[in-house]
Amino acid sequence: MRHIAPKDAAEADAVETREWLDSLDYVLQSGGPAKVARLLRDLTIHARQNGVKLPFTANTPYINTIPAEEQALMPGSPDIERRIKSLVRWNAAAMVVRANKAEEGIGGHISTYASAATLYEVGFNHFFRGHGGNGDGGDVIFFQGHAAPGIYARAYLEGRIDETHLENFRRETKPGGGLSSYPHPWLMPEFWEYPTVSMGLGPIMAIYQARFIRYLEDRGLKRQSNAKVWAFLGDGETDEPEALGAITLPAREKLDNLIFVINCNLQRLDGPVRGNGQIIQELEAAFRGAGWNVIKVLWGREWDPLLAKDRDGLLVKRMGEIVDGQYQKYAVESGAYVREHFWGVDPRLLDMVKHLSDDQLKKMTLGGHDPVKVYNAYKEAVVHKGSPTVILARTIKGYGLGEAGEGKNITHQQKKMNEDELRAFRTRFNIPVSDADVAETPFYRPPDESMEMRYMRERRKALGGFVPTRKVRSEPLKTVQHELFDEFYKGTEGRKASTTMVFVRLLSKLLRDKDLGRLIVPIVPDEARTFGMEALFRQVGIYSHAGQVYEPVDMDTLLYYKEASDGQILEEGITEAGSMSSFIAAGTAYATHGVNTIPFFIYYSMFGFQRIGDLIWAAGDSRTRGFMLGGTSGRTTLAGEGLQHQDGQTHLFAMAYPNCVAYDPAFAYEIAVIIEDGIRRMYVDQESIFYYLTVMNEQYAMPVMPDGSREGILKGLYRFRATANPNAPLRAQLFGSGAILPEVIRAQEILESRYNVGADVWSVTSYSELYREGHACERWNMLHPGEAPQVPYVTKCLKDAPGVLVAASDYVKALTDSIDRWLPRKITVLGTDGYGRSESRACLREFFEVDYRYVIVATLAALARDGKLDPAIVQQAIKAHNLNPEKVNPAIS
Ligand SMILES: Cc1ncc(C[n+]2csc(CCOP(=O)(O)OP(=O)(O)O)c2C)c(N)n1
Ligand SMILES: [Mg+2]
């Protein structure tokens, strides 16, 4: 073999590469891109067959997906748009700076919006559709929470909010009104549609929103439209499991109505997102692997001529080998530094930029700051068919803030600017604020008839009105048919049923109702059979856009697994987070889509508030309506499943969700009363509340509804059964809820027959409702001294009720403790604090000390404590009922 010197080898390599590339160019010119793609595929196969191991990559090179030569010209006036953007930037920064001057530490974010301004402004001027447009329905936009100042600043320029509002940013209780820190429909119900600031929730809610729109269209509840769901998120945010955890769904469902825009400024709060790697490439691989259309917008137009000259791919290679931590460094460094360190590694690269000054090098923009690049990405995204699109836009955090924090690690928390920094910012963006005034950071809105203002208004008019705008677009329901619920008031005449079975029967009736039926949206994360809901598969079908393209194995059975494009059930698979996102989409459709859909989301109660509490909080904030049903609930009622399944705490959690109305019903009629009233309150009276009901799988006979109990059921407490022996020498009031109520009723009988204690039994359907009402009275009394005090409902109920008080529930004791201050006497509380066990129901109730025997002993012990009974009788009862006084405390074992 001929000896080749190393230098010649390198040269030979280069020549060889050149020849291959020239051949490829030839094929490209003569045969087009499709032919090149085929050739490359054949080459790959051939290489593999001959033992060449090709590394797997889901990535494309580190350049823009849309090549410069395929770019469309941007319509409109780039100059005016730039002006508008500068004004928004200024007002957004002014708002944050002023708020922090007025009140130290009030916070706010400058840098997120500063990096995302172009991403939003291109959307506002060209893409985001308002609801008043061409009848298509508007876009649904999830704004990145930390970018809120920019969205407010634009609304101010649009004349939708005034200076007082801006001045009171983050001080919303001030006279004249303020602006909430982040997107919160609860606080600004005519502005924000969806909350996003708990990171990761925006993306998953957006995915399920896009799917829900398809569902509404397929079921004929909404007209087909081209409306899009946009989700704006940060690159750091993508580390949240919810952000990427559901991305296969929209690809599988071909949701081309969904667009993610990820602002890749390569930074999060503390530092770089991937200092030693490349977040953009990582995300590209994840999204491409999941089946998304990925559009990278990395480089601004100044890079186009350089890339055009990059015949040998040296520049592309260089772009792709820099890690994000280093890119961040270039962003804060001088042009000379960039020349030396980025370009300086190869004389050929240096040569490419020798005509550019250091200053020009420094000013080369990134894709996410270039309106033309962003416009083209959006343009492609909105017409793309067959899959969702993600736009990965590269930007600089704190763009334009200069010394005040562009690209620095501390940038995220930047909220103050000194006078020099403000002056520089003002000058850079050409804001007409004088040197004398600049330190005051005044807001600036040009005159109404200025070009900028006219342009803004015209663009928004053409696109269907201002966004974001939240508006209730549905008419309230007229009434709820009382007859639907009648059968449940009558009891089961001794037949045993569980509250879950009752609920499923009620749901099935609602689904058949001619008025309500089509509005019901059953949502279930792979537990329909657990809850005995499989009959609904056949009755209303499982929603699938594709219908059912296979023959189900159980086709010959009555209750086969029926998927249909007009199916009504959202069978989400094993994702409580996804199901909750569907719940939010369905429960806010009365506003977003003008449809009164009524979601019923039934799931394993343990995996609700405990697992996806933050999404439930977002549901409350979003003014979601609907019913959450915590199935198989109760620490001791769900037998066998053990510690991770047995829920004895979610009612305590639910209590802290301000507009969540929670009930732990025991009987069929209680469920019927609660759901009927819930539909009325939410869909007739349009209250912004949602419901949480726990339902159980223990079966017992359902009694007839006692007369006059409706109000008490709803308020949280009513006397279910008075003692047959009101004149007994010993008296007690027993509270029971959920599946523990039958234990309490059994205790009542034994207390009367064996111990001569006349006990009344009360059903506590909702401790949280009693707690809220009690506090409301107390608060009113505190603020109205000298007036007749309000008496809490629970106090009124028990005013004349004699004897000791004992409560038992399948939930933690804190629930009962929460109302004890309004009771006439001290209450003995039985509850299920502690970790569950895989045991039978009877053993569990013994272990947690909540069965009828404990209710008896607790009652007797309370009587003994009050001196009404000899303690020896309590001791005898402990023995007679086989209780072990030395057993471990379940709360800590
Ligand atoms: C669930 C959650 N955890 C933490 C935070 C606090 N937080 C707010 S912004 C932020 C960094 C955001 O970085 P990134 O997503 O990259 O957005 P950027 O501001 O860079 O656009 C953090 C940690 C939060 N808002 N939500
Ligand atoms: Mg970031």
Short mmCIF file of C-alpha atoms in Angstrom, two decimals, residues 635 648-649 652 809-815 817 829-836 847-848 850 889-893:
data_model
loop_
_atom_site.label_atom_id
_atom_site.label_comp_id
_atom_site.label_asym_id
_atom_site.label_seq_id
_atom_site.Cartn_x
_atom_site.Cartn_y
_atom_site.Cartn_z
CA ARG A 635 -58.99 3.90 54.42
CA GLY A 648 -58.10 8.43 54.36
CA GLN A 649 -56.82 11.92 53.65
CA LEU A 652 -58.60 16.92 54.26
CA SER A 809 -65.24 8.44 59.73
CA ASP A 810 -62.96 6.65 57.31
CA TYR A 811 -60.81 9.76 57.13
CA VAL A 812 -58.20 11.38 59.33
CA LYS A 813 -59.36 12.80 62.62
CA ALA A 814 -58.38 16.32 61.67
CA LEU A 815 -61.50 16.50 59.52
CA ASP A 817 -61.47 18.25 64.69
CA VAL A 829 -63.15 11.51 67.43
CA LEU A 830 -62.52 8.20 65.74
CA GLY A 831 -60.72 8.32 62.40
CA THR A 832 -58.16 6.57 60.29
CA ASP A 833 -54.85 8.38 60.80
CA GLY A 834 -51.96 6.17 59.75
CA TYR A 835 -50.77 4.02 56.85
CA GLY A 836 -53.18 1.39 55.49
CA PHE A 847 -56.95 -1.90 63.29
CA PHE A 848 -57.95 1.73 62.77
CA VAL A 850 -63.46 2.81 63.70
CA ASN A 889 -51.63 3.02 67.92
CA PRO A 890 -52.46 2.80 64.18
CA ALA A 891 -51.67 6.46 63.69
CA ILE A 892 -47.96 5.84 64.07
CA SER A 893 -47.44 2.25 63.08
#
